[in-house]
Coordinates of C-alpha atoms in Angstrom, one line a residue:
Chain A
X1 CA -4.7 20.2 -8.1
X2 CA -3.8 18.5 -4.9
X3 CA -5.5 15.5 -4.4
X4 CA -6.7 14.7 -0.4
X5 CA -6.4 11.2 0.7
X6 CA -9.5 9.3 1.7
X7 CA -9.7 7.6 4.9
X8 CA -11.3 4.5 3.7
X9 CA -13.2 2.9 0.2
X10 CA -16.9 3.3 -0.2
X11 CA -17.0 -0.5 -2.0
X12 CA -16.5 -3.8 -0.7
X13 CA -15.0 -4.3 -4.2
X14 CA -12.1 -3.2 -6.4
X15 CA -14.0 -3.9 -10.0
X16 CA -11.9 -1.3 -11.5
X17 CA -10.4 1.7 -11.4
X18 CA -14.0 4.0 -12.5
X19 CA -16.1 3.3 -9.8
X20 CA -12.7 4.9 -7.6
X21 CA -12.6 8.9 -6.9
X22 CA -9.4 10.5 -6.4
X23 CA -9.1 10.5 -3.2
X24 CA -9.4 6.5 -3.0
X25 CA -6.6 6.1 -5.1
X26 CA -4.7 8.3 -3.1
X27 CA -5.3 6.7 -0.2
X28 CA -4.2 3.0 -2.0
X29 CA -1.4 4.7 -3.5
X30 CA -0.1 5.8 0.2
X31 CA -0.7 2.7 1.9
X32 CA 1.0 0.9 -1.0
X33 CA 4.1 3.2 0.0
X34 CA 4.3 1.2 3.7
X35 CA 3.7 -2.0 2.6
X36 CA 6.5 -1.5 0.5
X37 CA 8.8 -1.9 3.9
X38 CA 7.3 -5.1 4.3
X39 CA 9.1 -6.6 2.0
X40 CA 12.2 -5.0 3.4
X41 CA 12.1 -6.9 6.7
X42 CA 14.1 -9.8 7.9
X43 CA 10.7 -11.8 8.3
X44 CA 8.2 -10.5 5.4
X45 CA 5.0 -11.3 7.4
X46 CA 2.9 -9.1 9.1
X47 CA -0.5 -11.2 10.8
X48 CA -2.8 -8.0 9.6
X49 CA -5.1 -10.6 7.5
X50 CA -4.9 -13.6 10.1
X51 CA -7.9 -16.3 9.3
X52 CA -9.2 -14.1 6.7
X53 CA -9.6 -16.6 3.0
X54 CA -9.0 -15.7 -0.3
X55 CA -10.2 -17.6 -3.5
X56 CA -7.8 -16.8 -6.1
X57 CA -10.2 -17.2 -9.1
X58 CA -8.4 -17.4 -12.2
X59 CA -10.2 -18.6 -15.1
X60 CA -7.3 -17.1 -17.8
X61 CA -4.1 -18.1 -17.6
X62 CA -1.5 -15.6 -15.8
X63 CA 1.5 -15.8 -14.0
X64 CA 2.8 -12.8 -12.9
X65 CA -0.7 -10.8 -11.2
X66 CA -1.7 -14.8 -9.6
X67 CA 2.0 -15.4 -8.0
X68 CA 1.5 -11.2 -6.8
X69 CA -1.9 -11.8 -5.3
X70 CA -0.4 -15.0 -3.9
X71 CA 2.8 -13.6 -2.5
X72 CA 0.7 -10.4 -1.2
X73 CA -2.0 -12.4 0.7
X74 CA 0.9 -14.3 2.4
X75 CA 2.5 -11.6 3.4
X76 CA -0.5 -10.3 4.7
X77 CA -1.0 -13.4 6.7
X78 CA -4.2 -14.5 4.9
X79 CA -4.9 -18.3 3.6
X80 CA -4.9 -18.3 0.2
X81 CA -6.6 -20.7 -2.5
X82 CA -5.7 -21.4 -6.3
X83 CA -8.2 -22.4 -8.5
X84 CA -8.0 -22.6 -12.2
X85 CA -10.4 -22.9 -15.3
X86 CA -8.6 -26.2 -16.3
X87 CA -8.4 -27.7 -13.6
X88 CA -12.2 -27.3 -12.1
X89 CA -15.6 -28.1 -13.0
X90 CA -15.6 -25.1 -15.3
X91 CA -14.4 -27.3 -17.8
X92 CA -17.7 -29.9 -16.8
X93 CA -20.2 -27.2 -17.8
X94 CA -21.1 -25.4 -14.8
X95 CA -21.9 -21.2 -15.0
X96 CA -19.8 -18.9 -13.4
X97 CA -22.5 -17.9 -10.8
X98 CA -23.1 -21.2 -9.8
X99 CA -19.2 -22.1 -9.5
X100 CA -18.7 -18.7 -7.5
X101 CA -21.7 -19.4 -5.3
X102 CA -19.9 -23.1 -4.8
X103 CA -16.9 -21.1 -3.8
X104 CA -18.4 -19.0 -1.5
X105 CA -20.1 -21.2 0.3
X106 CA -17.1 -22.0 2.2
X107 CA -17.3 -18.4 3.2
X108 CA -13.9 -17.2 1.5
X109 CA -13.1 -13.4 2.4
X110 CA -12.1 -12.1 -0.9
X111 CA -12.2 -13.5 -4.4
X112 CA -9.6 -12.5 -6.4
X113 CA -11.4 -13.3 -10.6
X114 CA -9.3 -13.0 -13.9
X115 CA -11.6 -13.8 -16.4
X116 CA -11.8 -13.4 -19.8
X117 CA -15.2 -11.8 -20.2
X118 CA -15.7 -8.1 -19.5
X119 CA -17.9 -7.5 -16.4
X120 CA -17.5 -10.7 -14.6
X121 CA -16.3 -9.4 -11.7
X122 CA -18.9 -6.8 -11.6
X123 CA -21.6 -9.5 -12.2
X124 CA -19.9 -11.9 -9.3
X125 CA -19.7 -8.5 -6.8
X126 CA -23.2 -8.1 -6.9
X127 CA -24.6 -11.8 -5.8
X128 CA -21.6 -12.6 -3.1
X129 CA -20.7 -11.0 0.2
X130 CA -17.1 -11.9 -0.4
X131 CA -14.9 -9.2 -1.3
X132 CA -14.1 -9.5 -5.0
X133 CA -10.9 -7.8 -6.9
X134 CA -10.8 -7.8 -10.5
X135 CA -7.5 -9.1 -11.5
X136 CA -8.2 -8.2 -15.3
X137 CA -12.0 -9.1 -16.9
X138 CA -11.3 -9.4 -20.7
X139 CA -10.3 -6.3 -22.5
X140 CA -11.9 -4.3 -19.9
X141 CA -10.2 -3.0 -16.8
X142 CA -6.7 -4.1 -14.7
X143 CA -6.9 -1.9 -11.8
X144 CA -4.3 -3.3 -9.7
X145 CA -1.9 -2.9 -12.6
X146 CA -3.0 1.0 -13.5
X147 CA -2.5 1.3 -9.4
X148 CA 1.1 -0.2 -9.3
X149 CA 2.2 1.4 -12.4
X150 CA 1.1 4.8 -11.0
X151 CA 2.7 4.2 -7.8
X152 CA 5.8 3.1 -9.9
X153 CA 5.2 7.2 -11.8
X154 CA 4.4 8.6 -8.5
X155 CA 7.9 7.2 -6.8
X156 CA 10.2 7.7 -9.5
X157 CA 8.7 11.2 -10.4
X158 CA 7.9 12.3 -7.3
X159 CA 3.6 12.9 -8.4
X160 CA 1.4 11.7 -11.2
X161 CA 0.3 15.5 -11.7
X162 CA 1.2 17.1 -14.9
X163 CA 3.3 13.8 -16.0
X164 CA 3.2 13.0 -19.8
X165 CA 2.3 9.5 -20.2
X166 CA 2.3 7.7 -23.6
X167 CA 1.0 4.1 -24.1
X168 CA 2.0 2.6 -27.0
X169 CA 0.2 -0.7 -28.8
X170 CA -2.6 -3.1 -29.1
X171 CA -5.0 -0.5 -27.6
X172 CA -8.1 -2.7 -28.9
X173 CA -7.1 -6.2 -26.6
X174 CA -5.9 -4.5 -23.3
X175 CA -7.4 -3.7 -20.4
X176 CA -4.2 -2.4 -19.2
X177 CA -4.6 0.7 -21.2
X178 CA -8.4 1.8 -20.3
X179 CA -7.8 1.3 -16.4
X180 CA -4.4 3.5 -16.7
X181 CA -6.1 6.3 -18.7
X182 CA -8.8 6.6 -16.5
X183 CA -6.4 6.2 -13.5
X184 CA -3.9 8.4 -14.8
X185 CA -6.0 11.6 -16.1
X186 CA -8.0 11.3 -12.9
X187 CA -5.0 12.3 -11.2
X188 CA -4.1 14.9 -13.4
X189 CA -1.7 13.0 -15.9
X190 CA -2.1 13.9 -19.3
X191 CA -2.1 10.3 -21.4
X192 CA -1.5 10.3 -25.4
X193 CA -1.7 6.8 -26.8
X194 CA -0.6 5.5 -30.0
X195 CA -1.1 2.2 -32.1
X196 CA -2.0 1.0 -35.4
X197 CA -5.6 2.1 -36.7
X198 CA -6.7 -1.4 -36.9
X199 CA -5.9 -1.8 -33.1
X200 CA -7.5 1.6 -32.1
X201 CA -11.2 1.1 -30.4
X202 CA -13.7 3.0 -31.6
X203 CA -14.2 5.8 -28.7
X204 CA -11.0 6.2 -27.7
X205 CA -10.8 9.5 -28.2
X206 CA -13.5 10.0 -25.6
X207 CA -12.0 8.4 -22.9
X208 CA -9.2 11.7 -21.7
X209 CA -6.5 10.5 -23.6
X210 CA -5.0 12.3 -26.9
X211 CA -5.0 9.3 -29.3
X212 CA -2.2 9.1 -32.0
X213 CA -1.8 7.4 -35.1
X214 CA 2.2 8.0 -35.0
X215 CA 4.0 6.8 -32.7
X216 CA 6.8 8.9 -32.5
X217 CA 3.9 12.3 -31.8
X218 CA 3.0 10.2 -28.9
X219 CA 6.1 9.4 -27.7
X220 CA 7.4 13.6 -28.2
X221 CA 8.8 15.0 -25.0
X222 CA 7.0 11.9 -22.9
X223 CA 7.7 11.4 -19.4
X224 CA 6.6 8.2 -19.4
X225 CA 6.7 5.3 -22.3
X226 CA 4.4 2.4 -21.2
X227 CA 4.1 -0.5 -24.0
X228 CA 1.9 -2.8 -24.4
X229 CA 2.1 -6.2 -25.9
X230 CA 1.1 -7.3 -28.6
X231 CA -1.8 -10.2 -27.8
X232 CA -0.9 -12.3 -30.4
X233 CA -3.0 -15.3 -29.1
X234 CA -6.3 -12.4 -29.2
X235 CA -5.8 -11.1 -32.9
X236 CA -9.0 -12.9 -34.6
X237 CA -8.2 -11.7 -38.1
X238 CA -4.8 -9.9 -39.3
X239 CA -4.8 -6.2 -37.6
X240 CA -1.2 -5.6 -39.1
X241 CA 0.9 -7.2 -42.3
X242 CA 3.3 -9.0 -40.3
X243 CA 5.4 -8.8 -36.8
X244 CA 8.4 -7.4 -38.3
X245 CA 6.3 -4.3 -40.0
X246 CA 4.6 -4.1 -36.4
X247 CA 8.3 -3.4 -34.7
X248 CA 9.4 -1.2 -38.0
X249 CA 6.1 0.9 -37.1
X250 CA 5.7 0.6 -33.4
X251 CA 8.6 -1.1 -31.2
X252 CA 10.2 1.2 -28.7
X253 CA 13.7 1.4 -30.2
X254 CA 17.0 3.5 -28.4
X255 CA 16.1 6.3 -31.8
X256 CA 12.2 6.1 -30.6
X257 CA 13.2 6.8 -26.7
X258 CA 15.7 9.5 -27.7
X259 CA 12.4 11.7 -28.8
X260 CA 11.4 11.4 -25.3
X261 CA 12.5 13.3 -22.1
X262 CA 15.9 13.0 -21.3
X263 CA 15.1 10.7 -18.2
X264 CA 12.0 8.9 -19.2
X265 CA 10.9 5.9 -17.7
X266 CA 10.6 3.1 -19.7
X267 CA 7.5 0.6 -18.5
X268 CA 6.0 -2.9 -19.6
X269 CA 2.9 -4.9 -18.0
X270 CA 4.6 -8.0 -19.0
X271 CA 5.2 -10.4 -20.8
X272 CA 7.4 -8.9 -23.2
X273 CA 7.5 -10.0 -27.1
X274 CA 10.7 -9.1 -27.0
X275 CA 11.7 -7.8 -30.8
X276 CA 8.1 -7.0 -31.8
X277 CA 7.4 -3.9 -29.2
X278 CA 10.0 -3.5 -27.6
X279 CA 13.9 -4.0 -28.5
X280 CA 16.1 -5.8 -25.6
X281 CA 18.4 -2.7 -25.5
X282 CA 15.4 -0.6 -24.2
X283 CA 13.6 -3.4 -22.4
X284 CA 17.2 -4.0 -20.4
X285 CA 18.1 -0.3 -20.2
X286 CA 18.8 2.1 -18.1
X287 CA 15.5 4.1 -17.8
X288 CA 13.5 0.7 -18.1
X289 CA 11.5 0.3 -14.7
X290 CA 9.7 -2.8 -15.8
X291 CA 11.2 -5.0 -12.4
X292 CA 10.6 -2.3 -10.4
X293 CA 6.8 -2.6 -11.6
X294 CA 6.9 -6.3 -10.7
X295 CA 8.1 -5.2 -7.5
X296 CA 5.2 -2.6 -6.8
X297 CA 2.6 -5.4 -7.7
X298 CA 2.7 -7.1 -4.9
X299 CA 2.8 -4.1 -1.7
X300 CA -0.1 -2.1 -3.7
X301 CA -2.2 -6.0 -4.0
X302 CA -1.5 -6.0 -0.1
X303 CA -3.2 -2.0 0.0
X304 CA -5.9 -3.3 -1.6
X305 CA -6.2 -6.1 0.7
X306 CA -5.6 -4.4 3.8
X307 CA -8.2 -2.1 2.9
X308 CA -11.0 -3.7 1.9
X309 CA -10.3 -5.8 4.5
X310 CA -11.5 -3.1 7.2
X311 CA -15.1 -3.0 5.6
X312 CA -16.5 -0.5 3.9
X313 CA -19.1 2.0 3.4
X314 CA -19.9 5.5 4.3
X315 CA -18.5 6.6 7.8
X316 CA -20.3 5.9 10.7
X317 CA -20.8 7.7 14.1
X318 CA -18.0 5.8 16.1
Chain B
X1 CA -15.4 19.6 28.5
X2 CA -13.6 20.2 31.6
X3 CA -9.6 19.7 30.8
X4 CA -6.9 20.3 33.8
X5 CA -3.5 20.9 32.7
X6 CA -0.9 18.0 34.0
X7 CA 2.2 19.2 32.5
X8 CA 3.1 22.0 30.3
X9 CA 6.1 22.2 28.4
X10 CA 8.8 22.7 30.5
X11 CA 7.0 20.3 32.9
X12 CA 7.3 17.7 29.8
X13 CA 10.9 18.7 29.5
X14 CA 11.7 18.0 33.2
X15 CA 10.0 14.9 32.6
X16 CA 11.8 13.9 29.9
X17 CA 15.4 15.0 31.5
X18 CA 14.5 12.7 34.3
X19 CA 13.7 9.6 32.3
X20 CA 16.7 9.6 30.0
X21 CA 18.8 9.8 33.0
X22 CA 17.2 6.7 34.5
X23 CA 17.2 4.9 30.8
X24 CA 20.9 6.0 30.6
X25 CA 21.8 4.5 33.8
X26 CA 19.6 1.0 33.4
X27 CA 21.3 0.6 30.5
X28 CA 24.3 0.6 31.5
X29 CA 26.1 0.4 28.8
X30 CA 24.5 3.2 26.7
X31 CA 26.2 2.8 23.3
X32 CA 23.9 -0.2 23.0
X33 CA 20.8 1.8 23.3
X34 CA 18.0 2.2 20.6
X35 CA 15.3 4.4 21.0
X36 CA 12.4 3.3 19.3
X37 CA 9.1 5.8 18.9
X38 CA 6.1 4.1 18.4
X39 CA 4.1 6.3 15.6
X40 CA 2.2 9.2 16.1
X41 CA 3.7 10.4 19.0
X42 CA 6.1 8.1 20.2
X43 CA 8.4 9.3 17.2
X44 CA 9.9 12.7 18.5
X45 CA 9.7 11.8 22.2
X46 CA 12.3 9.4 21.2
X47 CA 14.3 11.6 19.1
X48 CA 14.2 14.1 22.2
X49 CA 15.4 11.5 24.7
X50 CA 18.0 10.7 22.3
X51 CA 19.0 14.4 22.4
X52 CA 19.0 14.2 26.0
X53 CA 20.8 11.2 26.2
X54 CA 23.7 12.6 23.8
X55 CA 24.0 15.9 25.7
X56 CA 24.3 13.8 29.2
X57 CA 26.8 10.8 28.1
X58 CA 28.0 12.2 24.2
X59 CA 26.9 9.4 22.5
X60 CA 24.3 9.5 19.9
X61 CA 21.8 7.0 20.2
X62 CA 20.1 5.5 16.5
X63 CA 16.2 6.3 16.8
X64 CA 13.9 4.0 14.7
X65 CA 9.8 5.0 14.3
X66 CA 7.7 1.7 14.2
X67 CA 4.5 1.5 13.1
X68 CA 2.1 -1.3 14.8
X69 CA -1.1 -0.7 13.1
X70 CA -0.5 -4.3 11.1
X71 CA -0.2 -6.1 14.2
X72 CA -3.0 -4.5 16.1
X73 CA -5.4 -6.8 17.6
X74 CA -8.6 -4.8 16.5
X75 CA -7.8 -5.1 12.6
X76 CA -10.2 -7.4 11.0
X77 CA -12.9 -9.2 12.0
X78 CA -12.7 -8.3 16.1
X79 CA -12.9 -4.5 14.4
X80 CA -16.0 -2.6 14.7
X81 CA -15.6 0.5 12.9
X82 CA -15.8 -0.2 9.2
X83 CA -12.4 1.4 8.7
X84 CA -9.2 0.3 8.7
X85 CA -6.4 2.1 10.5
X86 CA -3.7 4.8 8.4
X87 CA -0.7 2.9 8.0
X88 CA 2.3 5.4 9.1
X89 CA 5.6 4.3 8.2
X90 CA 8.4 1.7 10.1
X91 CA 11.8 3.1 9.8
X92 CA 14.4 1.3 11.8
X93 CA 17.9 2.6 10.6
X94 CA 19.6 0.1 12.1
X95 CA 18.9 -3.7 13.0
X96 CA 17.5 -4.3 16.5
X97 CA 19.7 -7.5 17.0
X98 CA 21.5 -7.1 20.6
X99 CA 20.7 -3.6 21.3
X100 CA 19.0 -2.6 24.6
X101 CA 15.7 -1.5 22.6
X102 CA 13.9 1.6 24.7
X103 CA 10.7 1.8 23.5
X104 CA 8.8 4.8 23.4
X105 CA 4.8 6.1 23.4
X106 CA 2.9 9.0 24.8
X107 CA 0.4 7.2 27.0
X108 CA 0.8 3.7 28.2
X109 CA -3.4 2.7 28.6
X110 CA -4.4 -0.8 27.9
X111 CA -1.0 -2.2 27.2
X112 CA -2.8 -3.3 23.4
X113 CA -0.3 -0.9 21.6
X114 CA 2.9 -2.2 23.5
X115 CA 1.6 -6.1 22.9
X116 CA 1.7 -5.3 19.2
X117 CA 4.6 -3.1 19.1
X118 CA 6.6 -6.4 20.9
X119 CA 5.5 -8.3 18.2
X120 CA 6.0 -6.2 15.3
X121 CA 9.8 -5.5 16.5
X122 CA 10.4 -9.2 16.9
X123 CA 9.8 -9.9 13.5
X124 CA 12.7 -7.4 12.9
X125 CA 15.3 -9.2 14.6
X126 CA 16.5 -10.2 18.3
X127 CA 16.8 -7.4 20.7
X128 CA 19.0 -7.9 23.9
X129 CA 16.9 -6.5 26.1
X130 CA 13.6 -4.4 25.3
X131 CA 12.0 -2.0 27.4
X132 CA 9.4 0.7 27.2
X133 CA 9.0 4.4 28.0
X134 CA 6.0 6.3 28.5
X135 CA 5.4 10.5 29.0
X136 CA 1.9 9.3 30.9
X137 CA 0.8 5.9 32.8
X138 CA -2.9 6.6 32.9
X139 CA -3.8 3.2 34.7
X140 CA -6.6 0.7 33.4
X141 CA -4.5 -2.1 31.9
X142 CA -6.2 -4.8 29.9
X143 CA -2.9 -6.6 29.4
X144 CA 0.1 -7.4 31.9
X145 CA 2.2 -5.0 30.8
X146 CA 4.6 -2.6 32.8
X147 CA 6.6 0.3 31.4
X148 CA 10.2 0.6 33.0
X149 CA 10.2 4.5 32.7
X150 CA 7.4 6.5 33.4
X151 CA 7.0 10.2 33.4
X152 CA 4.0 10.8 35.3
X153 CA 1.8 8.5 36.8
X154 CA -2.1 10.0 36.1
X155 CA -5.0 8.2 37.7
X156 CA -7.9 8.9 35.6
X157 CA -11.5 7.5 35.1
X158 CA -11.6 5.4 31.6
X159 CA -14.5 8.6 31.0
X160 CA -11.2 10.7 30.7
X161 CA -9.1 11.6 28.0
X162 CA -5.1 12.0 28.4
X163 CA -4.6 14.7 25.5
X164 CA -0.7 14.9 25.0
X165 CA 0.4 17.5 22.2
X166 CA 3.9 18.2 21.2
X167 CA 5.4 21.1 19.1
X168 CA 6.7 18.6 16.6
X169 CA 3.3 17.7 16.1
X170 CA 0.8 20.1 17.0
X171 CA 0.8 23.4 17.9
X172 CA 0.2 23.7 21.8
X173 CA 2.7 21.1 23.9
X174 CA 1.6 19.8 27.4
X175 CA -0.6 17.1 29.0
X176 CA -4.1 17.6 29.7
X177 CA -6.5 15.6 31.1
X178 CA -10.2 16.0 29.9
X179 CA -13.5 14.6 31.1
X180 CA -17.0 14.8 29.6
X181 CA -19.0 17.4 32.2
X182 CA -22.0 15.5 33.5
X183 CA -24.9 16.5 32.1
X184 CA -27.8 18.2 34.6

């Protein structure tokens, strides 16, 4: 399977990672690869999205994926705004349409919406013009994060084809997980995940990925560990006995990683609970690539910029 | 489509012999020269003057590929294809900071590309001096912008296209100049 690169996306959005073929991804994944320079340079600032405006829409709270979006639309040259639930009238009562509708009237380019209800950024795509990017909609989809951490596969294995990837965790709270197991069997990964029953969605199975209840079958011969964390501030009722049974069960430990490939990459969306999914000796390791991630965030949040920046569509006769 | 042969490739080769003499003896000092291809085809032009300039003086010139597509002035909202340009990659092995910077392209037409490509290589550093090379000056500038080494000068309708291929990138190499046959 070689995957062809597309020459542009067919949406004025990035909702998530299923509405994407291959060959979009592809063509994200490239451009990520020369942004990446960018960064390199003595002045990081290229003026590619001069006078263009983007609402950074953040109704959860995040730090990492806001201060990436923020840093990538500087780069980029665009004007970026910050707004957050707390601070806005949100928190007087008003709906998201309305408050997105407020937004837009002062013709923003992009909107960039965390939220913490799956679908919002699917529901605020179809009423404004604005370009919107789903920086992570409740325990939906992640996209940008399945895109860096498959460019972060792609550059340290050299292709995302035939790569072992196993995702380890609170499979039931993360969107992290369902926008890399679409993103990563689409291009011809296989994906195993693993987790406690209690924190294993019903339909799992049905999504491309094998689905363990063992950690260490998941984690056999891997390429690729990616944990997640455990959402402690999302667990509604008791899912597991207590922290310390969770790490005894499912922490990536040195013994755990030695089951693994020789040279397997060690990943983490962030933030770590250090001690409770991951131990510091991994976390700090050698085959840990969890910076490096960081690092990816922002060039492939400048791809996705860039790209839906040139408009979108089907081609037309030039 | 009528297309007349300008150059084939030993004509280019000529060409390009002739120009890295002339950048070799601008520069005068030629160990501060940097060849610079502007991607696609910019890229082994300048690696082949840089051959050329090694085999005439025996000193090896660095060769950087820049990429301008980020700094084009038809990205974004002036843009009216619904597409944005491939970006190609920027690799510039050594810092620009007082070299004599030669840049390099196939064919100099508007002067757009070489605006952009001055901006994009002075967000790398400060060049000493930077000038600009071209295979084919095709005329109709929209910018006032001169190149300081020319191959061939070729007057040409703005109907006409210059068709430059090398055997680094394509499979034929010469210049070729092709016009639309009227209809009728």
């Amino acid at each position: 399977m070689s995957v062809q690169r597309a020459t542009k996306l067919r949406s004025k959005d990035l909702v998530g990672i299923d509405p994407l073929s291959p060959a979009e991804i592809q063509l994200i994944l490239d451009t990520s690869v020369e942004m990446q320079e960018v960064a390199q340079r003595p002045i990081k600032k290229v003026p590619a999205l001069r006078g263009k405006t983007v609402v950074n829409f953040f109704m959860e709270a995040s730090t990492r994926t806001r201060f990436s979006f923020e840093v990538a639309e500087k780069r980029l040259s665009a004007d970026s705004l910050n707004f957050t639930a707390s601070a806005s009238s949100v928190s007087k009562g008003e709906s998201l349409i309305d408050t997105a509708r407020n937004l837009e009237a002062m013709q923003p380019d992009f909107l960039v919406i965390r939220h913490s209800y799956a679908g919002a950024p699917h529901q605020l795509a179809k009423v404004l013009k604005a370009s919107v990017i789903n920086a992570g909609d409740g325990a939906h989809e992640h996209p940008t994060q399945a895109l860096l951490d498959a460019l972060t596969i792609r550059q340290r294995r050299g292709t995302l084809e035939g790569q072992v990837v196993a995702i380890v965790g609170d499979l039931e709270h993360s969107r992290v997980v369902r926008s890399n197991v679409i993103l990563l069997s689409r291009m011809g990964a296989t994906v195993r995940v693993a987790g406690p029953p209690s924190l294993i969605p019903v339909g799992m199975d049905k999504m491309g990925c094998e689905v363990h209840r063992r950690m260490e079958d998941a984690v056999a011969g891997a390429d690729v560990v990616m944990m997640l964390r455990i959402q402690l501030e999302r667990q509604g009722r008791m899912n597991f006995p207590t922290v310390r049974e969770y790490y005894d069960f499912f922490a990536l430990t040195p013994e755990r990683l030695k089951l693994a490939k020789k040279d397997c990459l060690v990943m983490h969306p962030g933030p770590m609970n250090r001690g409770v999914e991951i131990d510091s000796r991994v976390a700090d390791g050698p085959q840990s690539v969890i910076l490096e991630q960081v690092t990816n965030g922002v060039a492939v949040r400048m791809a996705v910029l860039y790209l839906l920046a040139g408009g979108y569509g089907e081609p037309t006769a030039d | 489509m009528a297309r007349v042969q300008v150059l084939d490739s030993r004509g280019v080769g000529r060409v390009l012999e002739r120009m890295a003499a002339e950048i070799v003896e601008r520069a005068g000092d030629e160990k501060l020269l940097y060849l610079v291809g502007i991607q696609t085809r910019g890229v082994p032009l300048a690696k082949r003057l840089a051959g050329l300039i090694s085999a005439r003086t025996g000193h090896q010139a660095p060769v950087g590929a820049l990429d301008i597509t980020l700094y084009r002035d038809d990205v974004g909202p002036w843009r009216a294809a619904h597409q944005q340009p491939v970006l190609r990659s920027t690799q510039l092995p050594v810092a620009v900071d007082g070299r004599i910077v030669c840049l390099v392209d196939d064919v100099l037409y508007t002067g757009r590309t070489i605006r952009a490509a001055l901006d994009t290589l002075m967000d790398y550093g400060r060049p000493r001096a930077i000038r600009l090379a071209v295979l084919i000056d095709r005329g109709h500038r929209e910018l006032p912008i001169a190149a300081d080494f020319v191959g061939r000068t070729v007057p040409t309708a703005a109907r006409e296209d210059v068709q430059v291929l090398l055997r680094e990138t394509d499979v034929d190499e010469g210049v070729w100049l092709a016009s639309e046959e009227v209809a009728g």
